[in-house]
Coordinates of C-alpha atoms in Angstrom, one line a residue:
Chain E
M289 CA -205.3 -44.3 -26.2
K290 CA -203.3 -43.8 -29.3
R291 CA -200.8 -40.9 -29.1
V292 CA -200.5 -38.6 -32.0
E293 CA -197.1 -37.5 -33.1
T294 CA -195.9 -34.5 -31.2
V295 CA -196.1 -31.1 -32.7
P296 CA -193.3 -28.8 -31.4
V297 CA -194.9 -26.1 -29.4
K298 CA -192.8 -23.1 -28.5
L299 CA -193.1 -21.3 -25.2
N300 CA -191.9 -17.8 -24.5
P301 CA -190.0 -17.1 -21.3
A302 CA -193.2 -16.2 -19.4
G303 CA -194.7 -19.6 -20.3
D304 CA -197.2 -18.4 -22.8
I305 CA -197.7 -20.6 -25.8
I306 CA -196.6 -19.5 -29.3
I307 CA -198.1 -21.7 -32.0
S308 CA -196.1 -21.6 -35.2
G309 CA -198.1 -20.3 -38.2
N310 CA -200.7 -18.8 -36.0
S311 CA -199.1 -15.5 -35.4
S312 CA -201.7 -13.5 -37.3
C313 CA -204.5 -14.3 -34.9
H314 CA -205.0 -11.8 -32.2
A315 CA -203.5 -13.2 -29.0
E316 CA -205.7 -12.9 -26.0
A317 CA -203.1 -14.5 -23.8
D318 CA -202.4 -12.7 -20.6
S319 CA -198.7 -12.5 -20.9
L320 CA -196.3 -11.4 -18.1
S321 CA -194.1 -9.3 -20.4
W322 CA -190.6 -8.2 -19.2
Q323 CA -191.9 -4.6 -18.8
K324 CA -194.7 -5.8 -16.5
I325 CA -192.3 -7.9 -14.4
A326 CA -189.9 -4.9 -14.1
L327 CA -192.7 -2.5 -13.2
L328 CA -194.2 -5.0 -10.6
T329 CA -190.8 -5.5 -8.9
A330 CA -189.7 -1.8 -9.1
L331 CA -193.0 -0.4 -7.6
P332 CA -192.8 -1.8 -4.1
L333 CA -189.0 -1.2 -3.9
L334 CA -189.5 2.4 -4.9
F335 CA -192.3 3.1 -2.4
F336 CA -190.3 1.2 0.2
F337 CA -187.3 3.5 -0.3
V338 CA -189.4 6.7 -0.4
S339 CA -191.0 5.8 2.9
L340 CA -187.6 5.8 4.5
F341 CA -186.8 9.5 3.9
L342 CA -190.4 10.8 3.9
G343 CA -192.0 11.8 7.2
R344 CA -192.3 14.5 9.8
L345 CA -188.5 14.5 9.7
F346 CA -187.4 14.7 6.1
I347 CA -184.1 12.9 5.6
D348 CA -182.3 13.3 2.3
P349 CA -182.1 10.1 0.3
L350 CA -178.3 10.0 0.3
T351 CA -178.1 10.1 4.1
V352 CA -180.7 7.3 4.2
I353 CA -178.5 5.2 1.9
K354 CA -175.5 5.9 4.0
I355 CA -177.4 5.0 7.2
L356 CA -178.6 1.8 5.7
G357 CA -175.1 0.9 4.4
K358 CA -173.5 1.5 7.8
N359 CA -176.1 -0.3 9.9
L360 CA -177.2 -3.2 7.7
L361 CA -174.2 -3.9 5.6
F362 CA -171.6 -2.6 8.1
L363 CA -169.8 -0.6 5.4
P364 CA -167.1 1.7 6.7
I365 CA -169.0 5.0 6.3
D366 CA -168.2 8.1 8.4
K367 CA -171.1 9.0 10.6
T368 CA -172.2 12.4 9.5
W369 CA -175.7 12.3 10.9
S370 CA -177.3 12.5 14.3
D371 CA -178.3 9.6 16.4
T372 CA -181.9 10.7 16.1
L373 CA -181.8 10.2 12.3
E374 CA -180.4 6.8 12.7
V375 CA -183.1 5.8 15.2
V376 CA -185.8 7.2 12.9
V377 CA -184.6 5.3 9.9
I378 CA -183.5 2.0 11.4
R379 CA -185.8 1.6 14.4
I380 CA -189.0 3.3 13.2
R381 CA -189.3 3.7 9.4
L382 CA -187.5 0.5 8.3
P383 CA -189.6 -2.0 10.3
R384 CA -192.7 -0.1 9.6
A385 CA -192.1 -0.1 5.8
I386 CA -191.2 -3.8 5.9
M387 CA -194.3 -4.6 7.9
A388 CA -196.5 -2.5 5.6
G389 CA -195.1 -4.4 2.6
A390 CA -195.6 -7.7 4.2
V391 CA -199.2 -6.9 5.4
G392 CA -200.2 -5.7 1.9
A393 CA -198.6 -8.7 0.2
G394 CA -200.1 -11.1 2.7
L395 CA -203.7 -9.7 2.7
S396 CA -203.6 -9.6 -1.2
I397 CA -202.4 -13.2 -1.7
S398 CA -204.9 -14.6 0.9
G399 CA -207.7 -12.5 -0.8
A400 CA -206.7 -13.9 -4.2
A401 CA -206.7 -17.5 -2.9
F402 CA -210.1 -17.1 -1.4
Q403 CA -211.5 -15.5 -4.5
G404 CA -210.3 -18.5 -6.5
M405 CA -211.6 -20.9 -4.0
F406 CA -215.1 -19.2 -3.7
H407 CA -215.1 -18.7 -7.5
N408 CA -216.1 -15.1 -6.8
P409 CA -214.1 -11.9 -7.2
L410 CA -216.0 -10.1 -4.4
V411 CA -214.6 -12.1 -1.6
S412 CA -212.1 -10.7 0.9
P413 CA -209.7 -12.5 3.3
Y414 CA -212.1 -11.6 6.1
I415 CA -215.1 -13.6 4.7
L416 CA -214.8 -16.4 7.3
G417 CA -215.0 -14.0 10.2
V418 CA -211.3 -13.8 11.0
S419 CA -211.3 -10.0 11.6
A420 CA -214.3 -10.0 13.9
G421 CA -212.8 -12.8 15.9
A422 CA -209.4 -11.1 16.2
G423 CA -211.1 -7.8 17.0
F424 CA -212.9 -9.5 19.8
G425 CA -209.7 -11.0 21.1
A426 CA -208.0 -7.6 21.0
A427 CA -210.9 -5.8 22.7
L428 CA -210.9 -8.5 25.4
A429 CA -207.2 -7.9 26.0
I430 CA -207.7 -4.2 26.3
I431 CA -210.6 -4.5 28.7
T432 CA -208.7 -6.8 31.0
D433 CA -205.6 -4.5 31.0
G434 CA -203.5 -7.0 29.0
S435 CA -200.1 -6.0 27.6
I436 CA -199.5 -5.4 23.9
F437 CA -198.1 -8.9 23.7
L438 CA -201.2 -10.4 25.3
L439 CA -203.4 -8.4 22.9
Q440 CA -201.5 -9.9 19.9
I441 CA -201.9 -13.4 21.3
Y442 CA -205.6 -13.0 22.1
A443 CA -206.3 -11.5 18.6
F444 CA -204.4 -14.3 16.9
I445 CA -206.2 -17.0 18.9
F446 CA -209.7 -15.6 18.6
G447 CA -209.1 -15.0 14.9
I448 CA -208.4 -18.7 14.5
I449 CA -211.3 -19.7 16.8
A450 CA -213.7 -17.7 14.6
V451 CA -212.6 -19.4 11.4
S452 CA -212.6 -22.8 13.0
V453 CA -216.2 -22.2 14.2
T454 CA -217.2 -21.1 10.7
Y455 CA -215.6 -24.2 9.2
Y456 CA -217.3 -26.5 11.7
I457 CA -220.7 -25.0 11.0
S458 CA -220.3 -25.2 7.3
R459 CA -219.4 -28.9 7.3
I460 CA -222.5 -31.0 6.3
Y461 CA -222.3 -34.5 5.0
K462 CA -218.5 -34.4 5.2
T463 CA -218.3 -31.7 2.6
T464 CA -217.8 -28.0 2.8
S465 CA -220.0 -26.2 0.4
I466 CA -219.0 -22.7 -0.7
L467 CA -222.5 -21.3 0.1
M468 CA -222.4 -22.8 3.6
L469 CA -218.9 -21.4 4.2
V470 CA -220.1 -17.9 3.2
L471 CA -223.3 -18.1 5.3
S472 CA -221.5 -19.5 8.4
G473 CA -218.8 -16.8 7.9
I474 CA -221.6 -14.1 8.1
V475 CA -223.1 -15.8 11.2
V476 CA -219.8 -16.0 13.0
A477 CA -218.7 -12.5 12.1
A478 CA -222.1 -11.1 13.3
L479 CA -221.7 -13.0 16.6
F480 CA -218.2 -11.7 17.3
Q481 CA -219.3 -8.1 16.2
G482 CA -222.0 -8.4 18.8
L483 CA -219.5 -9.4 21.4
I484 CA -217.2 -6.5 20.4
S485 CA -220.1 -4.1 20.8
L486 CA -220.8 -5.6 24.2
L487 CA -217.2 -5.1 25.3
K488 CA -217.2 -1.5 24.0
Y489 CA -220.5 -0.8 25.8
T490 CA -219.1 -2.0 29.1
A491 CA -215.6 -0.4 28.5
D492 CA -214.3 2.6 30.4
T493 CA -215.1 5.6 28.2
E494 CA -212.0 7.5 29.3
D495 CA -209.3 5.3 28.0
K496 CA -210.5 1.7 27.1
L497 CA -213.2 2.6 24.6
P498 CA -210.9 4.9 22.5
A499 CA -208.2 2.2 22.7
I500 CA -210.5 -0.4 21.3
T501 CA -211.9 1.9 18.6
F502 CA -208.5 3.0 17.4
W503 CA -207.2 -0.6 17.4
L504 CA -210.1 -1.7 15.2
M505 CA -209.2 1.1 12.7
G506 CA -205.8 -0.5 12.1
S507 CA -202.4 0.9 12.4
M508 CA -198.8 0.2 11.4
G509 CA -197.5 2.3 14.3
S510 CA -197.2 -0.4 16.9
V511 CA -194.7 -2.5 15.0
Q512 CA -191.3 -2.5 16.7
L513 CA -188.1 -3.7 15.2
K514 CA -187.8 -6.6 17.7
D515 CA -191.4 -7.7 16.9
L516 CA -190.7 -7.9 13.2
P517 CA -189.4 -11.5 13.0
V518 CA -192.4 -12.8 15.0
A519 CA -194.8 -10.7 13.0
L520 CA -193.5 -11.9 9.7
I521 CA -193.7 -15.7 10.5
P522 CA -197.4 -16.2 10.0
I523 CA -197.6 -13.9 7.0
V524 CA -194.6 -15.5 5.2
S525 CA -195.4 -19.1 6.1
G526 CA -199.1 -18.8 5.1
S527 CA -198.1 -17.1 1.8
I528 CA -195.6 -19.9 1.0
G529 CA -198.3 -22.5 1.6
L530 CA -200.7 -20.8 -0.8
Y531 CA -198.0 -20.3 -3.4
L532 CA -197.2 -24.0 -3.3
V533 CA -200.8 -25.0 -4.3
R534 CA -201.2 -22.2 -6.9
W535 CA -201.9 -24.6 -9.8
R536 CA -204.5 -26.6 -7.9
I537 CA -206.3 -23.3 -7.0
N538 CA -206.7 -22.8 -10.8
V539 CA -208.4 -26.2 -11.0
L540 CA -210.5 -25.5 -7.9
S541 CA -211.7 -22.2 -9.4
M542 CA -213.5 -24.1 -12.1
G543 CA -215.9 -25.3 -9.4
D544 CA -215.8 -28.0 -6.8
R545 CA -217.4 -30.7 -8.8
E546 CA -215.2 -30.1 -11.9
A547 CA -212.1 -30.1 -9.7
R548 CA -213.1 -33.4 -8.2
A549 CA -213.6 -34.9 -11.6
M550 CA -210.1 -33.8 -12.4
G551 CA -208.7 -35.7 -9.5
V552 CA -208.5 -32.9 -6.9
N553 CA -209.2 -33.8 -3.3
T554 CA -211.3 -30.7 -2.9
E555 CA -211.8 -31.1 0.9
Q556 CA -208.1 -31.4 1.5
L557 CA -207.3 -28.4 -0.8
K558 CA -209.9 -26.2 0.7
G559 CA -208.5 -27.1 4.1
I560 CA -205.0 -26.1 3.0
I561 CA -206.3 -22.8 1.5
I562 CA -208.4 -21.9 4.6
V563 CA -205.6 -22.7 7.0
C564 CA -202.9 -20.8 5.1
S565 CA -205.1 -17.8 4.4
T566 CA -206.2 -17.7 8.0
I567 CA -202.7 -17.8 9.3
V568 CA -201.8 -14.9 7.1
S569 CA -204.9 -12.7 7.9
T570 CA -204.9 -13.5 11.6
G571 CA -201.2 -12.6 11.8
V572 CA -201.9 -9.3 10.1
V573 CA -204.9 -8.4 12.2
A574 CA -203.1 -9.4 15.4
F575 CA -200.3 -6.9 14.8
C576 CA -201.9 -4.2 12.8
G577 CA -205.6 -4.2 13.5
I578 CA -208.3 -4.5 10.8
I579 CA -207.1 -3.2 7.4
G580 CA -209.9 -3.7 4.9
W581 CA -210.2 -3.5 1.1
V582 CA -206.6 -4.4 0.3
G583 CA -207.4 -8.1 0.0
L584 CA -210.4 -7.4 -2.2
I585 CA -209.0 -4.8 -4.6
I586 CA -205.4 -5.9 -5.2
P587 CA -206.3 -9.4 -6.5
H588 CA -209.0 -7.8 -8.7
V589 CA -206.5 -5.3 -10.2
S590 CA -203.9 -8.0 -10.6
R591 CA -206.3 -10.2 -12.5
M592 CA -206.9 -7.3 -14.9
L593 CA -203.1 -7.1 -15.4
V594 CA -202.1 -10.7 -15.8
G595 CA -205.3 -12.8 -16.1
P596 CA -206.8 -15.4 -13.7
D597 CA -203.9 -17.9 -13.7
H598 CA -202.8 -18.1 -10.1
R599 CA -199.2 -18.9 -11.1
K600 CA -199.0 -15.4 -12.4
L601 CA -201.6 -13.9 -10.2
F602 CA -199.9 -14.7 -6.9
P603 CA -196.6 -13.1 -7.6
T604 CA -198.4 -10.1 -9.0
T605 CA -200.6 -9.7 -6.0
L606 CA -197.6 -9.9 -3.7
C607 CA -195.8 -7.1 -5.5
L608 CA -198.9 -4.9 -6.0
G609 CA -200.2 -5.5 -2.5
A610 CA -196.9 -4.6 -0.9
A611 CA -196.5 -1.4 -3.0
Y612 CA -200.1 -0.3 -2.4
L613 CA -199.9 -0.7 1.4
I614 CA -196.5 1.0 1.7
L615 CA -197.9 3.9 -0.4
I616 CA -201.1 4.1 1.8
D617 CA -199.0 4.0 4.9
N618 CA -196.9 6.9 3.6
I619 CA -200.0 8.9 3.1
A620 CA -201.3 7.9 6.6
R621 CA -198.1 9.2 8.2
N622 CA -197.7 12.4 6.2
I623 CA -201.2 13.6 5.4
S624 CA -201.6 15.5 8.7
A625 CA -199.7 16.3 11.9
A626 CA -201.4 13.4 13.6
E627 CA -201.3 10.0 12.0
V628 CA -204.5 8.8 10.3
P629 CA -205.4 5.1 11.0
I630 CA -204.5 3.1 7.9
G631 CA -207.8 1.2 7.9
I632 CA -209.6 4.5 7.3
L633 CA -207.4 5.3 4.3
T634 CA -207.6 1.9 2.7
A635 CA -211.4 2.3 2.7
L636 CA -211.4 6.0 1.7
V637 CA -209.0 5.4 -1.2
G638 CA -210.0 1.8 -1.9
A639 CA -213.7 2.1 -2.2
P640 CA -213.8 4.9 -4.8
F641 CA -210.9 3.3 -6.7
F642 CA -212.8 0.1 -6.8
A643 CA -216.0 1.9 -7.9
V644 CA -214.1 3.5 -10.8
L645 CA -212.6 0.1 -11.8
L646 CA -216.0 -1.5 -11.7
R647 CA -217.5 1.2 -13.9
K648 CA -214.6 1.0 -16.4
T649 CA -214.8 -2.8 -16.7
R650 CA -218.6 -2.9 -16.5
G651 CA -218.3 -5.5 -13.8
G652 CA -216.1 -7.7 -16.0
W653 CA -213.5 -9.9 -14.5
G654 CA -210.7 -9.6 -16.9
Chain N
M197 CA -214.3 -59.2 -24.2
T198 CA -212.8 -57.7 -21.1
S199 CA -215.1 -55.3 -19.3
K200 CA -214.0 -51.8 -18.7
L201 CA -217.0 -51.1 -16.7
S202 CA -219.4 -53.4 -15.2
I203 CA -222.6 -52.6 -13.3
R204 CA -224.3 -55.5 -11.5
S205 CA -227.8 -55.4 -10.1
A206 CA -227.4 -51.8 -9.1
G207 CA -230.0 -49.8 -7.3
F208 CA -230.2 -46.3 -6.1
S209 CA -232.5 -44.2 -4.0
Y210 CA -232.6 -40.7 -2.6
G211 CA -233.7 -41.4 0.9
E212 CA -236.9 -43.5 0.7
K213 CA -237.5 -42.5 -2.9
E214 CA -236.2 -45.2 -5.3
V215 CA -234.8 -43.9 -8.5
W216 CA -234.0 -47.2 -10.3
H217 CA -233.1 -50.8 -9.4
D218 CA -231.7 -53.9 -11.0
I219 CA -229.5 -52.2 -13.5
D220 CA -227.0 -54.5 -15.2
L221 CA -224.5 -53.3 -17.8
E222 CA -221.2 -54.6 -19.1
V223 CA -219.2 -52.2 -21.2
G224 CA -216.0 -53.1 -23.1
S225 CA -213.3 -50.9 -24.6
G226 CA -214.4 -48.9 -27.6
D227 CA -218.1 -49.4 -26.7
S228 CA -220.3 -46.4 -26.8
I229 CA -223.5 -46.5 -24.8
C230 CA -226.3 -43.9 -25.0
L231 CA -228.7 -43.6 -22.1
L232 CA -232.1 -42.4 -23.2
G233 CA -235.0 -41.6 -21.0
P234 CA -237.4 -38.9 -19.9
N235 CA -236.6 -36.1 -17.5
G236 CA -236.0 -37.3 -14.0
C237 CA -235.6 -41.0 -14.7
G238 CA -232.2 -41.0 -13.2
K239 CA -229.8 -40.9 -16.2
T240 CA -227.5 -38.3 -14.6
T241 CA -227.8 -40.1 -11.3
L242 CA -226.5 -43.3 -13.0
L243 CA -223.6 -41.4 -14.5
N244 CA -222.8 -39.9 -11.0
C245 CA -222.9 -43.4 -9.5
I246 CA -220.6 -44.7 -12.2
H247 CA -218.2 -41.8 -11.5
G248 CA -218.3 -42.6 -7.8
D249 CA -219.9 -39.3 -6.8
L250 CA -223.0 -41.1 -5.4
K251 CA -223.1 -44.4 -3.6
L252 CA -225.3 -47.2 -4.8
K253 CA -228.0 -48.5 -2.5
S254 CA -227.4 -52.0 -3.7
G255 CA -225.2 -53.8 -6.2
E256 CA -221.7 -53.1 -7.5
I257 CA -219.9 -50.9 -10.0
E258 CA -216.4 -51.9 -11.1
I259 CA -213.9 -50.1 -13.3
S260 CA -211.5 -52.5 -15.0
G261 CA -212.2 -55.0 -12.2
R262 CA -211.8 -52.5 -9.3
R263 CA -214.8 -51.5 -7.2
I264 CA -215.4 -47.8 -7.6
A265 CA -216.1 -47.3 -3.9
T266 CA -212.5 -48.2 -3.1
M267 CA -210.9 -45.8 -5.5
S268 CA -209.6 -42.3 -4.7
V269 CA -210.7 -39.2 -6.7
T270 CA -207.3 -39.2 -8.3
E271 CA -207.5 -42.8 -9.3
I272 CA -211.0 -42.3 -10.7
A273 CA -209.8 -39.2 -12.6
R274 CA -207.0 -41.2 -14.2
S275 CA -209.3 -43.8 -15.5
M276 CA -212.5 -41.8 -16.1
G277 CA -213.3 -38.4 -17.5
Y278 CA -216.6 -36.7 -16.9
V279 CA -218.1 -33.9 -19.1
F280 CA -220.9 -32.3 -17.1
Q281 CA -224.1 -30.9 -18.5
E282 CA -223.8 -27.6 -16.7
H283 CA -220.6 -25.6 -16.8
S284 CA -220.5 -22.0 -15.6
A285 CA -217.4 -20.4 -16.9
M286 CA -216.3 -17.9 -14.3
F287 CA -212.6 -16.9 -14.6
P288 CA -211.5 -16.0 -18.1
Y289 CA -208.7 -18.6 -18.5
N290 CA -207.2 -19.2 -21.9
S291 CA -208.6 -22.3 -23.5
L292 CA -205.2 -24.0 -23.5
E293 CA -204.9 -23.3 -19.8
V294 CA -208.3 -25.0 -19.3
V295 CA -207.3 -28.1 -21.4
K296 CA -204.1 -28.3 -19.4
M297 CA -206.1 -28.7 -16.2
G298 CA -206.9 -32.2 -17.4
R299 CA -203.4 -33.1 -16.5
T300 CA -204.0 -32.6 -12.8
P301 CA -204.6 -36.2 -11.8
H302 CA -201.1 -37.0 -13.1
L303 CA -199.5 -34.2 -11.1
G304 CA -198.4 -34.0 -7.4
L305 CA -200.1 -31.7 -5.0
F306 CA -197.5 -28.9 -5.4
D307 CA -196.8 -29.5 -9.1
A308 CA -197.8 -27.4 -12.1
P309 CA -198.0 -28.8 -15.6
S310 CA -194.7 -29.1 -17.4
Q311 CA -193.7 -28.2 -20.9
Q312 CA -194.6 -31.8 -21.8
D313 CA -198.1 -31.5 -20.4
T314 CA -198.5 -28.2 -22.3
E315 CA -197.5 -30.0 -25.6
M316 CA -199.8 -32.8 -24.9
A317 CA -202.7 -30.4 -24.3
M318 CA -201.9 -28.5 -27.4
N319 CA -201.7 -31.7 -29.5
V320 CA -205.1 -32.8 -28.2
M321 CA -206.5 -29.5 -29.2
I322 CA -204.9 -29.6 -32.7
E323 CA -206.1 -33.2 -33.1
M324 CA -209.7 -32.1 -32.2
G325 CA -209.4 -29.3 -34.7
I326 CA -209.6 -26.5 -32.1
G327 CA -205.9 -25.6 -32.0
H328 CA -206.9 -22.0 -33.1
L329 CA -208.8 -21.6 -29.8
A330 CA -205.6 -22.2 -27.7
D331 CA -205.0 -18.6 -26.8
K332 CA -208.6 -17.4 -26.7
R333 CA -210.3 -16.8 -23.4
Y334 CA -212.7 -19.7 -23.0
T335 CA -215.3 -17.4 -21.6
N336 CA -215.4 -15.6 -25.0
I337 CA -215.9 -18.6 -27.4
S338 CA -219.1 -20.1 -28.5
G339 CA -221.0 -22.8 -26.5
G340 CA -220.1 -25.5 -28.9
E341 CA -216.4 -24.5 -28.9
R342 CA -216.4 -24.5 -25.1
Q343 CA -217.9 -28.0 -25.1
L344 CA -215.1 -29.2 -27.3
V345 CA -212.5 -27.5 -25.0
L346 CA -214.0 -29.3 -22.1
I347 CA -213.9 -32.6 -23.9
A348 CA -210.3 -31.9 -24.8
R349 CA -209.6 -31.2 -21.1
T350 CA -211.1 -34.6 -20.3
L351 CA -208.9 -36.3 -22.9
C352 CA -205.9 -34.8 -21.3
Q353 CA -206.7 -36.9 -18.2
D354 CA -205.8 -39.8 -20.5
P355 CA -208.8 -41.8 -19.3
E356 CA -210.2 -45.1 -20.6
I357 CA -213.8 -44.2 -20.1
I358 CA -215.5 -40.9 -20.8
L359 CA -218.9 -40.0 -19.3
L360 CA -220.8 -37.2 -21.0
D361 CA -224.0 -35.8 -19.6
E362 CA -226.2 -34.3 -22.3
P363 CA -223.2 -33.2 -24.3
T364 CA -225.4 -31.5 -27.0
S365 CA -227.8 -29.6 -24.8
H366 CA -227.8 -25.8 -25.2
L367 CA -226.0 -26.3 -28.6
D368 CA -227.3 -25.3 -32.0
F369 CA -227.7 -27.7 -34.9
K370 CA -224.2 -27.3 -36.3
N371 CA -222.5 -27.5 -32.9
Q372 CA -224.5 -30.6 -32.1
G373 CA -223.1 -32.2 -35.2
L374 CA -219.6 -31.2 -34.3
V375 CA -219.8 -32.6 -30.8
L376 CA -221.4 -35.9 -32.0
E377 CA -218.7 -36.3 -34.7
T378 CA -216.0 -35.8 -32.0
I379 CA -217.6 -38.4 -29.8
N380 CA -217.7 -40.9 -32.7
R381 CA -214.0 -40.3 -33.4
L382 CA -213.1 -40.9 -29.8
S383 CA -215.0 -44.2 -29.6
K384 CA -213.3 -45.3 -32.8
R385 CA -210.0 -44.7 -31.1
G386 CA -210.9 -47.3 -28.5
L387 CA -212.2 -45.0 -25.8
T388 CA -215.3 -46.2 -23.9
I389 CA -218.1 -43.7 -24.0
I390 CA -221.2 -43.4 -21.9
M391 CA -223.4 -40.5 -22.7
T392 CA -226.9 -39.4 -21.9
S393 CA -229.1 -37.7 -24.4
H394 CA -232.5 -36.1 -24.7
F395 CA -232.4 -36.6 -28.5
P396 CA -233.2 -40.2 -29.4
N397 CA -232.0 -39.5 -33.0
H398 CA -228.5 -39.0 -31.6
A399 CA -228.4 -42.6 -30.4
W400 CA -228.6 -43.9 -34.0
L401 CA -225.8 -41.5 -35.0
T402 CA -223.3 -42.2 -32.2
S403 CA -223.8 -45.3 -30.2
S404 CA -223.0 -48.9 -30.5
R405 CA -225.6 -49.7 -27.9
V406 CA -228.6 -47.9 -26.4
A407 CA -229.9 -48.2 -22.9
M408 CA -233.5 -47.1 -22.7
M409 CA -234.7 -46.1 -19.2
N410 CA -238.0 -45.1 -17.7
Y411 CA -238.8 -44.5 -14.1
K412 CA -237.8 -48.0 -12.8
G413 CA -234.7 -48.9 -14.7
F414 CA -233.6 -50.2 -18.0
I415 CA -236.5 -51.3 -20.3
A416 CA -234.2 -52.2 -23.2
L417 CA -230.5 -52.5 -23.8
G418 CA -228.9 -53.4 -27.2
P419 CA -227.8 -52.1 -30.6
A420 CA -229.8 -49.0 -31.7
A421 CA -231.2 -50.9 -34.8
E422 CA -232.7 -53.6 -32.6
V423 CA -234.0 -51.8 -29.5
M424 CA -235.0 -48.4 -30.9
T425 CA -238.4 -49.6 -31.9
E426 CA -241.7 -47.6 -31.9
E427 CA -242.9 -49.8 -29.0
N428 CA -239.8 -49.3 -26.8
L429 CA -239.6 -45.6 -27.6
S430 CA -243.2 -45.1 -26.7
Q431 CA -242.8 -47.0 -23.5
T432 CA -239.7 -44.9 -22.6
Y433 CA -241.1 -41.5 -23.1
G434 CA -244.8 -42.2 -22.4
I435 CA -246.0 -40.8 -25.7
R436 CA -246.6 -42.4 -29.1
V437 CA -243.4 -42.3 -31.2
K438 CA -243.1 -43.0 -34.9
V439 CA -239.9 -44.4 -36.4
Y440 CA -239.0 -43.7 -40.0
Q441 CA -236.4 -45.0 -42.3
A442 CA -234.9 -43.1 -45.2
M443 CA -232.5 -44.5 -47.8
D444 CA -229.3 -42.6 -48.6
G445 CA -228.0 -44.8 -51.5
N446 CA -227.6 -48.2 -49.8
R447 CA -227.4 -46.8 -46.3
A448 CA -230.5 -46.8 -44.2
I449 CA -231.0 -43.7 -41.9
N450 CA -233.4 -44.0 -39.0
F451 CA -235.1 -41.2 -37.2
C452 CA -238.1 -40.8 -35.0
T453 CA -240.6 -38.1 -34.0
P454 CA -243.3 -38.0 -31.5
E455 CA -246.7 -38.5 -32.9
Y456 CA -248.5 -35.2 -32.6
S457 CA -252.3 -35.1 -32.5
K458 CA -252.6 -32.3 -35.0
A459 CA -256.0 -31.4 -36.0

């Protein structure tokens, strides 16, 4: 093929193209301007900091900074606060805020990846049955008097089993059709929901049934400082995996057949996306229960902000997801004397918010 | 003439139902072949077999001397582009972003297109006369423009062969012309083109050779002027077809219409 001589094409820092002599035409490019980048990074940091001094016990921001400085950076600061405050900030609020951020970011990026893979903006990270499977694992652990540790292991394993079964059912003629994946996901989720109901029905109504019910509603409360490294491993590693194939997800979102024609090994890529997303969502569910709506709404909002390109979409969902869940967790902790399960709030806040968005954009995607 | 594509005694069937058999075709570089035939005669199936998406029942298909069955999707995408008949635009990518996706077979699993790839994509668009669409959402442009964007994306794969399935269906008169003109330009540049069409008249306008198919296989293969006879056309479509010739100066322009039994 004969190459034409190259026309210099300028790119702005965000990677958007600027064609010389074409400045008059209305640019529809979804740019990641500096203002947007600043806002997207400032938002989670702001909410994160706020969640450290807000709570049943209000701690003034300056003391929080001092406590953080002394305990994390080992600065020589005189201790002018009680041990209780230190425990509250370092052992309770800090791990909880970090976990909330990680959970929000993880659910959002896996939701965004699934939406790209299924070419559908109404897909959530739980579409392949991971939440039902993990819920069953947790219920099983509670019924059999398992420890918290065992509960997390069971939830994680059954989450993976559920998705594996879904994947196995959907494989026909060595390919994985999107429709078959969705249908098998519904089947597997229904099966595990039935098993959860069975366990609930047989559970002791004094303590086990409430325990199962509360666990299924989701909570950030059970995350301890010592759990944090283990809890973050699946979320971080899965997210990194998804981030690495971000360009290919763009190509895959054009449809399987088109992606194959552009040289994408679609079976391999779908495998990578399913494995990474499942590691993230199972990791989340195992530690925090079922937190819905985040992985559906945040990618949608992010797409409105920066467009469908996953190279911009992924960082945006990470920031927005983290900010959103830290905010919701703050509400969950502070709205009443007793903590409200976060899964209830994400649905109560998320669903109306999504309805408003849908009305405003008339169901549009961008 | 070295063959870019050779099809030897190829046959295909869906289960027991045979679609076509004994198809032979040698295509060299710069050749442009138009497949004509009625609905359901297996034109698209043939394209899918050439592209390696479907496996032949019998016979061989080779791309530059390599059997298609032994090539990976990436290798196929480097040597062959495919513009499908149906394209459902789902996410509102910018047109340039879509064209850039054509670079994928030349990128590693974890790579994204470089500045160089972006420049190449932009140049292809400018060359095709659609540079002004670069920063428009490809979901908001017209059907003809979108077809040109998708052809540009295929060109970014840097292929030797381009397959087009009904490239002018769903397009209005002007856009049909635009797409046909583009296809002609590509074939003049040395690209090998294989396209299907429902419009026999397009075969005269674009192709160096025409393959006429009915429900068994090829019934005629050769230059449009030789094989597009009333007899062959009637046999292909199963209705009586009239061929007319008009003179534009010294240039003869052929066209055909079905013979209607109008009272």
